[in-house]
Short mmCIF file of C-alpha atoms in Angstrom, two decimals:
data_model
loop_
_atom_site.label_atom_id
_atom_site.label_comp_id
_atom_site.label_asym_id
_atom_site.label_seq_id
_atom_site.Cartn_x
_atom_site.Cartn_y
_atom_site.Cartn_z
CA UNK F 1 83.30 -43.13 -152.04
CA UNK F 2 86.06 -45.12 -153.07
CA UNK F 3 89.23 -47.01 -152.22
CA UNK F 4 92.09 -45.21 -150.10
CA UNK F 5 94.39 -45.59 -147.17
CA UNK F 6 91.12 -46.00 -145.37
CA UNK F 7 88.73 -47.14 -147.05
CA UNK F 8 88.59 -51.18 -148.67
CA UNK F 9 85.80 -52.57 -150.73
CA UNK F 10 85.47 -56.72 -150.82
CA UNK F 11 82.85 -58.68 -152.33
CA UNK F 12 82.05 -61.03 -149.51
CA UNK F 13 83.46 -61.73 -146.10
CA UNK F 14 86.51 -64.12 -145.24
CA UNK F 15 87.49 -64.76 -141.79
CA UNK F 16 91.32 -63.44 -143.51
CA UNK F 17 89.84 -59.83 -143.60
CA UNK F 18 90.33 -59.65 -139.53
CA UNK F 19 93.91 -58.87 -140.65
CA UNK F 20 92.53 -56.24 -142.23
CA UNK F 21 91.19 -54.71 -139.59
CA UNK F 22 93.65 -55.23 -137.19
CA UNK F 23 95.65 -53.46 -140.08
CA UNK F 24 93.30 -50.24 -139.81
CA UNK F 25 93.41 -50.57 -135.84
CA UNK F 26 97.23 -49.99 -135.98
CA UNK F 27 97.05 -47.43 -138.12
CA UNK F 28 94.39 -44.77 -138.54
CA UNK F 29 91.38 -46.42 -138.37
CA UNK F 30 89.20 -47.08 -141.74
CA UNK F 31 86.36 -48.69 -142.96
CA UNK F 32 85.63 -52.26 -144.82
CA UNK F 33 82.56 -52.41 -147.03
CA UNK F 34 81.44 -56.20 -148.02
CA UNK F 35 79.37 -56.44 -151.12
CA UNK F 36 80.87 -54.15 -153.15
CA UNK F 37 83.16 -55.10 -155.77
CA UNK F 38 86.74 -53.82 -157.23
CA UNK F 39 84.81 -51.40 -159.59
CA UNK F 40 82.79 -49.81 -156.24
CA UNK F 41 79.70 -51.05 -157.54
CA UNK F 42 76.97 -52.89 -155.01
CA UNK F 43 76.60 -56.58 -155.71
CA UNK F 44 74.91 -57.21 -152.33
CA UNK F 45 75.23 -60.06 -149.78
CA UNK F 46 72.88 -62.94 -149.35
CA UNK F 47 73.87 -63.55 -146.19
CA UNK F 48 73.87 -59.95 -144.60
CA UNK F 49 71.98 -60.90 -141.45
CA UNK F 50 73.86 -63.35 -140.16
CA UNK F 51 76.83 -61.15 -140.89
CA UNK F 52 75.80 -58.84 -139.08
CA UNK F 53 76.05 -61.20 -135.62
CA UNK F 54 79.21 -62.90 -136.85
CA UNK F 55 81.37 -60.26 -137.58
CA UNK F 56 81.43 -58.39 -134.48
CA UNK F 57 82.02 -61.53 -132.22
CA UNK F 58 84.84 -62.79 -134.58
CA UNK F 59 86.24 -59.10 -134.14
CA UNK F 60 86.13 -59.16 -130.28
CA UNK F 61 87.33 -62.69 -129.63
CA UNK F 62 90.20 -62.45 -132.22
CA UNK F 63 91.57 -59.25 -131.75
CA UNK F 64 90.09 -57.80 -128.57
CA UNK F 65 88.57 -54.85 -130.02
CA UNK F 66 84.81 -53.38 -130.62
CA UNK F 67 84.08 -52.34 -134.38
CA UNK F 68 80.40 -50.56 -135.14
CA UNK F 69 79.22 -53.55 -138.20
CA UNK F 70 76.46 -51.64 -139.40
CA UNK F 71 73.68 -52.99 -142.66
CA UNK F 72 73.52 -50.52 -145.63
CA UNK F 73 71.30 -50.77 -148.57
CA UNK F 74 71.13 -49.29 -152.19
CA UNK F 75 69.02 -50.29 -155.36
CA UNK F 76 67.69 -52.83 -153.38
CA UNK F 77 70.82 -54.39 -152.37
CA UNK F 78 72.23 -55.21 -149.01
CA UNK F 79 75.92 -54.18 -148.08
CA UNK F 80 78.05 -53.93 -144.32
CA UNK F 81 79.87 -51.84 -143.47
CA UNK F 82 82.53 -52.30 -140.48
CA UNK F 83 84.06 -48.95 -139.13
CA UNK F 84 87.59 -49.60 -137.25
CA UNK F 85 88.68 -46.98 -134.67
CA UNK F 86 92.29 -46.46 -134.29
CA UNK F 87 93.57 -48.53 -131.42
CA UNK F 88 96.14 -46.78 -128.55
CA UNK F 89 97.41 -50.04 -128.22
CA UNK F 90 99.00 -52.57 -130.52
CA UNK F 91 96.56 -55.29 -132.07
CA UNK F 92 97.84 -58.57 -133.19
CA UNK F 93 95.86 -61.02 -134.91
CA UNK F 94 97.11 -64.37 -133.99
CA UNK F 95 100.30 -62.89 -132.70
CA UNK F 96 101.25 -61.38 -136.27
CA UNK F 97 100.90 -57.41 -135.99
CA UNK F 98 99.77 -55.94 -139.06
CA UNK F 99 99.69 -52.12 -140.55
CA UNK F 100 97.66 -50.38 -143.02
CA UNK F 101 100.03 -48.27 -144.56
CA UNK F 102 98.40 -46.45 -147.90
CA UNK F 103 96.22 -48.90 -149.58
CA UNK F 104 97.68 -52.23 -148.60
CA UNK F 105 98.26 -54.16 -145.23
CA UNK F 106 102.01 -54.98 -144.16
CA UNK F 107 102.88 -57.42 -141.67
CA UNK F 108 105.30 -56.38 -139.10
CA UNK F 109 108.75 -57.94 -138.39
CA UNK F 110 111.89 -56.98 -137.16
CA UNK F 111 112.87 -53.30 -136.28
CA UNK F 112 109.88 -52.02 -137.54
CA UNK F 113 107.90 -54.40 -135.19
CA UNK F 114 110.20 -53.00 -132.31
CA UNK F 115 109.74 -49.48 -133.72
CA UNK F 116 105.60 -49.23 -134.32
CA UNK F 117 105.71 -51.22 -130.85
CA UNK F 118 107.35 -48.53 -128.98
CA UNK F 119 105.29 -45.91 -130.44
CA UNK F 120 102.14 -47.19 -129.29
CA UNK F 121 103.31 -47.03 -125.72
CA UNK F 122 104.74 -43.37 -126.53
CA UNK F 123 108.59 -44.38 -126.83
CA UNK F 124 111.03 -44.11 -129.07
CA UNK F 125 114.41 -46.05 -129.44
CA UNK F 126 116.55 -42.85 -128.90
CA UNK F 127 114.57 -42.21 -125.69
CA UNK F 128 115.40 -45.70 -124.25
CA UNK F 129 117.83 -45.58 -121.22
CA UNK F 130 121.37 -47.04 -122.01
CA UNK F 131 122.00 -49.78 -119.27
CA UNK F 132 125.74 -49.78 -119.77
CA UNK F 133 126.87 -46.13 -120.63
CA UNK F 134 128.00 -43.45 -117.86
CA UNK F 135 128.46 -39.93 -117.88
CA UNK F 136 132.25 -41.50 -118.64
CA UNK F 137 131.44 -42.11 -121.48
CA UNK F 138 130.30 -38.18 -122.66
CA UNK F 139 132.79 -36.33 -124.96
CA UNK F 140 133.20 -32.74 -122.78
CA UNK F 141 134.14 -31.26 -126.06
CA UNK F 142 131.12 -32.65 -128.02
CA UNK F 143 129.11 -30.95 -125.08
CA UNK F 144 130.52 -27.89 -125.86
CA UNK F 145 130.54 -27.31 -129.12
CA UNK F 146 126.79 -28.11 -128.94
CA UNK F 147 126.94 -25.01 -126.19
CA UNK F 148 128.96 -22.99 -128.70
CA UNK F 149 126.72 -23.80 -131.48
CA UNK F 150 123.79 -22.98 -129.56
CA UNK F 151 124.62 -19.65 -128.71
CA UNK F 152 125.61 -18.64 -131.88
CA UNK F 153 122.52 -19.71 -133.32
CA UNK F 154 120.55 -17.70 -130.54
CA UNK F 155 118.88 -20.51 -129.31
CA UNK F 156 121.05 -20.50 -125.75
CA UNK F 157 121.80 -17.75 -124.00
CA UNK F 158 125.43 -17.09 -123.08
CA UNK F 159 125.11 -17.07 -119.25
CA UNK F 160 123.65 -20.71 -119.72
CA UNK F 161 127.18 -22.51 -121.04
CA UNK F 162 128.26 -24.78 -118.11
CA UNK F 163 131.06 -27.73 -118.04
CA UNK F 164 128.47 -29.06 -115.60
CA UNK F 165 127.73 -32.19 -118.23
CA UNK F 166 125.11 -33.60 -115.98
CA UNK F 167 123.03 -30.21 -115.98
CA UNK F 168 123.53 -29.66 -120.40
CA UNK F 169 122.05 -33.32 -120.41
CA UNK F 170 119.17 -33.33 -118.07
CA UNK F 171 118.14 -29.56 -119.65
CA UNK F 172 118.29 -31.55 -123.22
CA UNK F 173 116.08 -34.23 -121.66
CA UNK F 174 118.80 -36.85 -122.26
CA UNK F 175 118.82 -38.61 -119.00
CA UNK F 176 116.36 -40.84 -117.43
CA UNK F 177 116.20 -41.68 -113.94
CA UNK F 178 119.92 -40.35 -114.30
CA UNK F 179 120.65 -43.16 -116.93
CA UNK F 180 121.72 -41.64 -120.37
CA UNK F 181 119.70 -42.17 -123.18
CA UNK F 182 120.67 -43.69 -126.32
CA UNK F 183 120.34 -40.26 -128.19
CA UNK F 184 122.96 -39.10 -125.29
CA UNK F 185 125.05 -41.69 -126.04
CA UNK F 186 124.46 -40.74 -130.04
CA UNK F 187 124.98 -36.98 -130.33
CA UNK F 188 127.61 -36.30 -127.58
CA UNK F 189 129.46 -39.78 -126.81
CA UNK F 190 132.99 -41.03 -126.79
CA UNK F 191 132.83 -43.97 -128.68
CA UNK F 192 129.16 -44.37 -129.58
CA UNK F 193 130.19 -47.30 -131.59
CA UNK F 194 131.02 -49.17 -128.77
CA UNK F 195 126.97 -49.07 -127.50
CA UNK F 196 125.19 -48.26 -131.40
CA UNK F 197 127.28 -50.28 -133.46
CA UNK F 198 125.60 -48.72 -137.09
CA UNK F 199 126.12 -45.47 -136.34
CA UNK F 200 129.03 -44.20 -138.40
CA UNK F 201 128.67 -42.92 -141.90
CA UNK F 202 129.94 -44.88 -144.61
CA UNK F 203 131.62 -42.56 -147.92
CA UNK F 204 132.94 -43.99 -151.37
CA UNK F 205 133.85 -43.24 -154.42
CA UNK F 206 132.62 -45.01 -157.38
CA UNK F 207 133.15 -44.89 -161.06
CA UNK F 208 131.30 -47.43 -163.55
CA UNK F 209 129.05 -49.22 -161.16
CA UNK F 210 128.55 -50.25 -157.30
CA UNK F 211 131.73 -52.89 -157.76
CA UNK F 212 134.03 -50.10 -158.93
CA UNK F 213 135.04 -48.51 -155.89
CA UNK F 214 138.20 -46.11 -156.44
CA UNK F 215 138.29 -45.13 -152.33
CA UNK F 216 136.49 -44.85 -149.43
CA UNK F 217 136.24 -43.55 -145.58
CA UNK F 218 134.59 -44.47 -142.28
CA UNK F 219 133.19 -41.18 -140.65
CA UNK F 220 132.77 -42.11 -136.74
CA UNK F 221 132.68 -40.39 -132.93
CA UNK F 222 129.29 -38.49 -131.81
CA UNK F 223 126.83 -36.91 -134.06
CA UNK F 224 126.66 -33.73 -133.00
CA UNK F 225 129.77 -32.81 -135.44
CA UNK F 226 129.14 -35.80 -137.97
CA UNK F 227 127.49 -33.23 -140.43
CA UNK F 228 131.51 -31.09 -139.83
CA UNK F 229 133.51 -33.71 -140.15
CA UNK F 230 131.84 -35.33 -143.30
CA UNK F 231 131.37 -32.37 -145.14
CA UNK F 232 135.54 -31.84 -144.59
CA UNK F 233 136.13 -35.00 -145.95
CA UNK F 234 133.76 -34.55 -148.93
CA UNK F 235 135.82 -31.08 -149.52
CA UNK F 236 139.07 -32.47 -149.40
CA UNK F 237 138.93 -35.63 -151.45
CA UNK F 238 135.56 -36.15 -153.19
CA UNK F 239 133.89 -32.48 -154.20
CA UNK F 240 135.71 -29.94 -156.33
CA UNK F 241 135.41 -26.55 -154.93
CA UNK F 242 135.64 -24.17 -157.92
CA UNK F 243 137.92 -20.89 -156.53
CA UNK F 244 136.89 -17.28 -157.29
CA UNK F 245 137.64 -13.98 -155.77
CA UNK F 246 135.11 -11.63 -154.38
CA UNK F 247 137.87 -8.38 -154.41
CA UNK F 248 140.46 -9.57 -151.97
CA UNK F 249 138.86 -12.52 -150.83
CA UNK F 250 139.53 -16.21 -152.34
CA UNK F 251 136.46 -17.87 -152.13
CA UNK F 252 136.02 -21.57 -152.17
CA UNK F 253 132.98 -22.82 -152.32
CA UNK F 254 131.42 -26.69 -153.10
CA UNK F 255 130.35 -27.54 -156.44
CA UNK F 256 127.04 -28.18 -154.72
CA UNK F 257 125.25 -25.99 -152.30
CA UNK F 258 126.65 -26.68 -149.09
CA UNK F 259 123.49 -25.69 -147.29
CA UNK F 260 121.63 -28.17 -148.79
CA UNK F 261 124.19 -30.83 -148.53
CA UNK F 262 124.38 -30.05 -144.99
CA UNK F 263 120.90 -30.43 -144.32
CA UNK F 264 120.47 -33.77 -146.39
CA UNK F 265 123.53 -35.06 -144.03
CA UNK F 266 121.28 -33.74 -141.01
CA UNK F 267 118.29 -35.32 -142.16
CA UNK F 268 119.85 -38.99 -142.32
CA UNK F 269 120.97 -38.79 -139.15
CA UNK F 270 117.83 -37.52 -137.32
CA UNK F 271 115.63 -40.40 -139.18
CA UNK F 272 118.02 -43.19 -139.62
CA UNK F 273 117.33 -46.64 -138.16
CA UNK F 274 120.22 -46.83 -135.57
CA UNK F 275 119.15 -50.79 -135.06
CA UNK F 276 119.79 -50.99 -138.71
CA UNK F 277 122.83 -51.01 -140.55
CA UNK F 278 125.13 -47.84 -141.43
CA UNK F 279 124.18 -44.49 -143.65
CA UNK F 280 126.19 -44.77 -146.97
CA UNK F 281 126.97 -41.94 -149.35
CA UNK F 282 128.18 -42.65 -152.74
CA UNK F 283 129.78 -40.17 -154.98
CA UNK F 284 129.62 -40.70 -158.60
CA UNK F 285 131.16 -38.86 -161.46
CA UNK F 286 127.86 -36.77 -162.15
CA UNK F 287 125.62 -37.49 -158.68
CA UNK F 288 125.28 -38.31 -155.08
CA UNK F 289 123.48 -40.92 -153.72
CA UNK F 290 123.14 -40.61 -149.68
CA UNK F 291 121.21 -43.01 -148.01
CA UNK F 292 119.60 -44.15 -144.54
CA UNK F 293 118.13 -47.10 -143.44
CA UNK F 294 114.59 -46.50 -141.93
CA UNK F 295 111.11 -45.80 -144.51
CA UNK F 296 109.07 -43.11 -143.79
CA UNK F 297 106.61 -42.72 -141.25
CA UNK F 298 103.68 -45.23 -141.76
CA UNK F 299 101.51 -42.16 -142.75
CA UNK F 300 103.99 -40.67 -145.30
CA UNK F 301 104.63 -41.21 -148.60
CA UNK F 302 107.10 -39.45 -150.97
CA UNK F 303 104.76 -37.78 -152.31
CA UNK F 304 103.49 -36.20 -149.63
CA UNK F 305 107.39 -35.61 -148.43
CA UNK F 306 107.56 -33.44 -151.48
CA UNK F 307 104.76 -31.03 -150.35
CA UNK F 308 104.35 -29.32 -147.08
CA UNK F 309 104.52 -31.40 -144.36
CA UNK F 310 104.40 -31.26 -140.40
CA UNK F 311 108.02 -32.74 -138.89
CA UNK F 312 107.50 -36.39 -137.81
CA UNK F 313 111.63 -37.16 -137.12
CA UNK F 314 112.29 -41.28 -135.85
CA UNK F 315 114.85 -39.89 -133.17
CA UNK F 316 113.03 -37.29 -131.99
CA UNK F 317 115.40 -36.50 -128.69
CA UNK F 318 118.04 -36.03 -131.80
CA UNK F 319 115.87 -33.68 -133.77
CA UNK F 320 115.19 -31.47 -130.80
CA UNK F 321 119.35 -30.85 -130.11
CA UNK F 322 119.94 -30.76 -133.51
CA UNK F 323 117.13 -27.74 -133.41
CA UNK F 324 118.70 -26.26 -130.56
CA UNK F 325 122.10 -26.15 -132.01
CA UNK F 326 120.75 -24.07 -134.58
CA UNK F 327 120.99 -26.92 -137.51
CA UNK F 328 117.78 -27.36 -138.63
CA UNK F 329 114.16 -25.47 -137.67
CA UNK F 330 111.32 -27.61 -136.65
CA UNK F 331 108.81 -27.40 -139.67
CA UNK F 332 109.07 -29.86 -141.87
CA UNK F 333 111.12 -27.38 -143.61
CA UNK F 334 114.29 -29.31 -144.62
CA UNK F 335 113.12 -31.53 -147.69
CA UNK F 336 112.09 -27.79 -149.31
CA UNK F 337 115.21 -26.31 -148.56
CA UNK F 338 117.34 -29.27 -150.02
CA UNK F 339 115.37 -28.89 -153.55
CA UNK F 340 115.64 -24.85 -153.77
CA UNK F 341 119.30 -24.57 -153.28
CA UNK F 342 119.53 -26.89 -155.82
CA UNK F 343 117.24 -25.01 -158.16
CA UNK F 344 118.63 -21.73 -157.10
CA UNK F 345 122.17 -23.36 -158.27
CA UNK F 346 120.58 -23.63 -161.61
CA UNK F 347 121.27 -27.74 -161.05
CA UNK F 348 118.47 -30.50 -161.35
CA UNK F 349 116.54 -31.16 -158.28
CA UNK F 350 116.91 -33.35 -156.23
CA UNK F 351 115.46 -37.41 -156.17
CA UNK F 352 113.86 -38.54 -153.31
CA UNK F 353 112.86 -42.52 -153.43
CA UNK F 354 112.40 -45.02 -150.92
CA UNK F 355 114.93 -48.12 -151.78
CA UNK F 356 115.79 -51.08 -150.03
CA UNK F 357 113.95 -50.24 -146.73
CA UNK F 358 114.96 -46.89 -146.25
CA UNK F 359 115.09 -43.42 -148.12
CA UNK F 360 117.47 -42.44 -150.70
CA UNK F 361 118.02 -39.13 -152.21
CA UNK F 362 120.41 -38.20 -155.36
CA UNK F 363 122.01 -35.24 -155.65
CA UNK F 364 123.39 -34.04 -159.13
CA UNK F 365 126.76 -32.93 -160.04
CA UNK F 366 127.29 -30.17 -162.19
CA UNK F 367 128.98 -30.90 -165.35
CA UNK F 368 132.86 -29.83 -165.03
CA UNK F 369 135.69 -30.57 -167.32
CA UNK F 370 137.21 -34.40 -166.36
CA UNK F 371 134.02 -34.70 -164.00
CA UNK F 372 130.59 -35.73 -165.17
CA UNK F 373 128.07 -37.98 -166.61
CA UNK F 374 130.10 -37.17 -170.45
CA UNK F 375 133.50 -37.86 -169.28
CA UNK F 376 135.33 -41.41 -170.12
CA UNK F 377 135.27 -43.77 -167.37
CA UNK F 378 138.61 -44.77 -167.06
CA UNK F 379 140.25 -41.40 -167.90
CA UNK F 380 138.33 -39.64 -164.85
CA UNK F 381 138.98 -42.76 -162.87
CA UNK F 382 142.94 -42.24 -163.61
CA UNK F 383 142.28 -38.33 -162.22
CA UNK F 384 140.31 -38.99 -159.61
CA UNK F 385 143.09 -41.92 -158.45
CA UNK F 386 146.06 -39.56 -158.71
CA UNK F 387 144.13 -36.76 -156.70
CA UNK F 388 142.84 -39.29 -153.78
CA UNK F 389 146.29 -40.93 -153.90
CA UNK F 390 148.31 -37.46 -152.81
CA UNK F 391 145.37 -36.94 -150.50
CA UNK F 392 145.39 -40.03 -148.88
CA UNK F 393 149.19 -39.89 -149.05
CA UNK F 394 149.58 -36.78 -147.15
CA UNK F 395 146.60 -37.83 -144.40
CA UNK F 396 148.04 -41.17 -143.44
CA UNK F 397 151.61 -40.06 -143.48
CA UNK F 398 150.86 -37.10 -141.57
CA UNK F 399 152.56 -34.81 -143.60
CA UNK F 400 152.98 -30.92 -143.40
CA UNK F 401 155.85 -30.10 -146.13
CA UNK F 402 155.85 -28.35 -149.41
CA UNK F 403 157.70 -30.82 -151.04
CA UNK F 404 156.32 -34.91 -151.46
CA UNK F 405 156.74 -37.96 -149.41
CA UNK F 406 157.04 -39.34 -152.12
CA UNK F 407 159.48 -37.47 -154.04
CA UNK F 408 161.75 -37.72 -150.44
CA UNK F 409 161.53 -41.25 -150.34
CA UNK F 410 162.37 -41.78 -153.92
CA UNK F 411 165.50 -39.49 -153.63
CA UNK F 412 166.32 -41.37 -150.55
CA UNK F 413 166.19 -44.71 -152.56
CA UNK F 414 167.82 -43.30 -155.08
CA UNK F 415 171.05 -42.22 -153.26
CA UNK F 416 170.98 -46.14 -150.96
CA UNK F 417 168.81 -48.48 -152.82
CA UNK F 418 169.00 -50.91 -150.00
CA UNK F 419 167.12 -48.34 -147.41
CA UNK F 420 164.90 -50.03 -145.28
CA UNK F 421 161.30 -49.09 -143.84
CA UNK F 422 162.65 -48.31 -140.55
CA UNK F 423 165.90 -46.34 -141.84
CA UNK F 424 163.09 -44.65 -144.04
CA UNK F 425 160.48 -43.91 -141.51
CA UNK F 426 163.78 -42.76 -139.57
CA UNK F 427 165.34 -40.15 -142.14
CA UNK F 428 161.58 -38.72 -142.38
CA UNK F 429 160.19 -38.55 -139.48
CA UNK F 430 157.35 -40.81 -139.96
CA UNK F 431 155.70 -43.86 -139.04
CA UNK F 432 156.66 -47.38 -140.72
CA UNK F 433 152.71 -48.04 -141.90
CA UNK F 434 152.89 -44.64 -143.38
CA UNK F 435 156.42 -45.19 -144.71
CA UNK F 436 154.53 -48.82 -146.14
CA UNK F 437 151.39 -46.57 -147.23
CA UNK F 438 153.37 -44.29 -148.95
CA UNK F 439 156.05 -46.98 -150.83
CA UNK F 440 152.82 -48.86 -151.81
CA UNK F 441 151.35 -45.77 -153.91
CA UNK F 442 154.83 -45.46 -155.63
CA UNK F 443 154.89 -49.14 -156.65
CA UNK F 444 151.30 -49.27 -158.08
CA UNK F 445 152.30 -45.86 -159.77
CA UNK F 446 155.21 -47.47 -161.07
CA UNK F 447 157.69 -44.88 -160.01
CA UNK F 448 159.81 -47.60 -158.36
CA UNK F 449 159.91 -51.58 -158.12
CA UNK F 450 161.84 -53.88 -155.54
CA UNK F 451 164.56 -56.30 -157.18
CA UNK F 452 165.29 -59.60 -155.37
CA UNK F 453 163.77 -60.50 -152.03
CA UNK F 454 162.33 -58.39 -149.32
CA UNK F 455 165.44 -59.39 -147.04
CA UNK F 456 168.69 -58.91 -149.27
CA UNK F 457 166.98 -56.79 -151.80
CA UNK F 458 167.33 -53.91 -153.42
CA UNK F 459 165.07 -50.58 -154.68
CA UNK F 460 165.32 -49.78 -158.19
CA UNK F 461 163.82 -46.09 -159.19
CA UNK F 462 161.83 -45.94 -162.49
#
C-alpha cells in the first residue's frame, strides 16, 4: 500500500483533514489512514477509540456525507482507516469546495468552480442555453459547410442536407427548449464574439523573446471553419511551404504536417475554456507554441495524455459536430496522431505541458536556410519583415495586380510630389487607410520621406 491519487497516510488526526475528504468526495473517492507516517510505516494512535466515534460525526455534520471509519491493527499497533465514496453531488467544507486531483487537494475558485460545479449536475458550459441569441444570429453558410463537410466525410448522408437551420440544429442537439446553446452560438454563429467574448484565436510572430513581436492577426467568426481560416493565414504569412513537383503537378505543401497542425488547432478549440481568455499561437523562428486556456480533466495528467486514453473533451456538444464533420474521430486518438506525423516528418515530437492554467503544446520547425533556431536574430527578423510587409500590403490594400502598390504610388509621387491621399487612393482605386497603410510601409522602408508639413508639403522619393 502506499500513497497515490487515492490513497493519504497522516500520523494523527486534525479536524483540517475533513478537507481532505471532502477532496476525495469530489473526486474519486480514496482512503485516509491515521497512524501511519510519511515513510508508510505504523506508528499507531493512542487515542484510536475515541477516534473511532469522533470522526464519523465530524464527517456527517461538516460535510453531510457518511464515510465507513474502520480500526486496523499490525505489530501490535492501532491504525484507522476512513474510506470516502465518491459523492454525485458537490461537497463543500465550510463553503470552500475542494478536489483531489493526483496526490494533492486543490481548492476551487473561479471557472473551474463553475466548471466541476456543472459537471456534478451533468452540464457542461457549451450545453447551457444562450438567453440572448436567436436563430438570427446563425451563419446559413457556416450551417452548410458543416452539411458539406459532413457528407464528404460519410458521416451524413446526402438526402439529409436541408437549409431548414432549425432541423441541422435540433438533429446536432444544439437547441434547448428551442433556445440555442452556447456551442450553437460557437461553431455556427454570426458574430459569436458578440455572446463568447474569448473566442477568437490570437496569431503572432515573434523573434528574440515574447516582447519582440514582428506581426500579428485576430482569427474570428464561428468555429466550425476556424481550423480553415487559420491554417490560410499560417500559409500565407507565417509557414514556408517548400514547392516540388510530383510530374505535372506543383505541389505545395507546409513545412509542418498539416494534418497534425490541423488537429492540434481542433483540439484547442474543443477543450478550451470559453469563460477564459483567448487561444494564442506563437510562431517562432524554429517552433510553435499554441495554447488554450483550460487544464486537463481533474483525472488526467500529461502523462497519461501521452498514452492511450478514452476522449474526455470540456465542450463536448463541440466535439460531437466536430466528429460529425469528419474532423476528428472519437477515441482519444488525436494527441497520437499529432506526435506521429511529426515523427513520420523525420521532425522532433511534439511538447505537451500544462502552463499557466491551461495546456500548451510546441511544435518544431524544421531547420531551413534564413529560418531556424541557427539563424541571426535580426537578419531573419529583416526577412521575415519584408515578406509580412508585401503580405500585409497586398491584404489591406486589396490588391490584385502584378505590379506593387507600392511601386505605383512611388511613381505617382514621383511624377507630382504634392499628391495627396485622396488624389492617391483616387488614381488607384483604393481606399485612403490602405493608401495610409501602404505610404506608411514605404516611409519605415525608407523608400520615400515627407518634406515640410502635412498641409503644404511635399513627397520626396529616396
Amino acid at each position: 500500500m502506499a500513497e497515490s491519487q487515492n490513497i493519504e497516510w497522516k500520523e494523527s488526526w486534525r479536524d483540517e483533514y475533513l478537507k481532505w475528504i471532502c477532496g476525495f468526495a469530489n473526486a474519486q473517492g480514496g482512503k485516509i489512514y491515521l497512524g501511519i507516517n510519511d515513510e508508510g510505516q505504523v506508528v499507531g494512535l493512542h487515542n484510536s477509540k475515541s477516534l473511532l466515534e469522533e470522526i464519523p460525526n465530524k464527517i456527517v455534520t461538516t460535510l453531510g456525507i457518511v464515510a465507513d471509519v474502520n480500526l486496523l491493527s499490525a505489530e501490535g499497533k492501532e491504525y484507522i482507516e476512513i474510506c470516502v465514496s465518491k459523492s454525485n453531488m458537490p461537497i463543500a467544507y465550510r463553503g470552500v469546495y475542494h478536489y483531489r486531483s493526483g496526490s494533492t487537494k486543490q481548492e476551487l475558485k473561479g471557472a473551474a468552480l463553475q466548471e466541476f460545479l456543472m459537471k456534478k449536475i451533468g452540464l457542461t458550459w457549451d450545453d447551457v442555453a444562450s438567453e440572448r441569441a436567436t436563430l438570427d444570429d446563425i451563419d446559413p453558410e457556416a450551417v452548410m459547410y458543416f452539411q458539406k463537410m459532413s457528407v464528404a466525410h460519410n458521416r451524413m448522408a446526402v438526402e439529409s442536407v436541408t437549409e431548414d437551420i432549425a432541423v441541422v440544429l435540433e438533429n446536432l442537439n444544439l437547441l434547448d427548449d428551442g433556445k440555442l446553446k452556447n456551442a450553437a452560438i460557437l461553431l455556427f454563429g454570426k458574430r459569436p464574439g458578440w455572446f463568447v467574448t474569448s473566442c477568437d484565436f490570437r496569431i503572432g510572430r515573434f523573434i528574440k523573446d515574447d516582447s519582440d513581436l514582428i506581426f500579428q492577426d485576430v482569427v474570428e467568426g464561428d468555429l466550425i471553419r476556424m481550423a480553415d481560416r487559420v491554417i490560410n493565414i499560417l500559409r500565407s504569412k507565417y509557414l514556408i511551404s517548400p514547392i516540388h513537383y510530383e510530374g505535372l503537378q506543383r505541389i505545395e505543401p507546409l513545412e509542418i504536417p498539416e494534418d497534425s497542425l490541423r488537429e492540434a488547432i481542433f483540439n484547442s478549440i474543443i477543450h478550451k475554456l470559453y469563460t477564459g481568455v483567448h487561444t494564442q499561437m506563437k510562431v517562432w523562428n524554429d517552433k510553435i507554441e499554441l495554447w488554450n486556456d483550460g487544464g486537463l480533466p481533474f483525472d488526467m495528467t500529461i502523462e497519461r495524455l501521452m498514452s492511450e486514453h478514452s476522449s474526455k473533451p470540456r465542450n463536448p456538444n463541440i466535439a460531437a459536430v466536430f466528429y460529425k464533420a469528419g474532423f476528428i474521430e472519437s477515441w482519444g486518438r488525436g494527441i497520437t496522431k499529432i506526435r506521429h506525423g511529426f515523427l513520420s516528418a523525420g521532425l522532433p515530437e511534439p511538447l505537451f505541458e500544462e502552463s499557466c492554467g491551461g495546456i500548451r503544446v510546441t511544435m518544431y520547425r524544421p531547420e531551413m536556410p534564413g529560418i531556424g533556431k541557427n539563424a541571426e536574430a535580426n537578419e531573419v527578423k529583416e526577412k521575415v519583415m519584408e515578406t509580412s510587409g508585401e503580405t500585409d500590403l497586398r491584404e489591406k490594400t486589396g490588391e490584385k495586380t502584378g505590379e506593387k502598390t507600392g511601386e505605383k504610388i512611388l511613381l505617382l509621387m514621383r511624377e507630382n510630389p504634392s499628391i495627396t491621399y485622396g488624389e492617391l487612393a483616387k488614381e488607384l482605386s483604393m481606399s485612403q487607410s490602405g493608401i495610409g497603410y501602404a505610404v506608411r510601409k514605404l516611409r519605415k522602408a525608407g523608400l520615400v520621406e515627407r518634406i515640410g508639413p502635412d498641409k503644404g508639403g511635399a513627397w520626396k522619393v529616396n
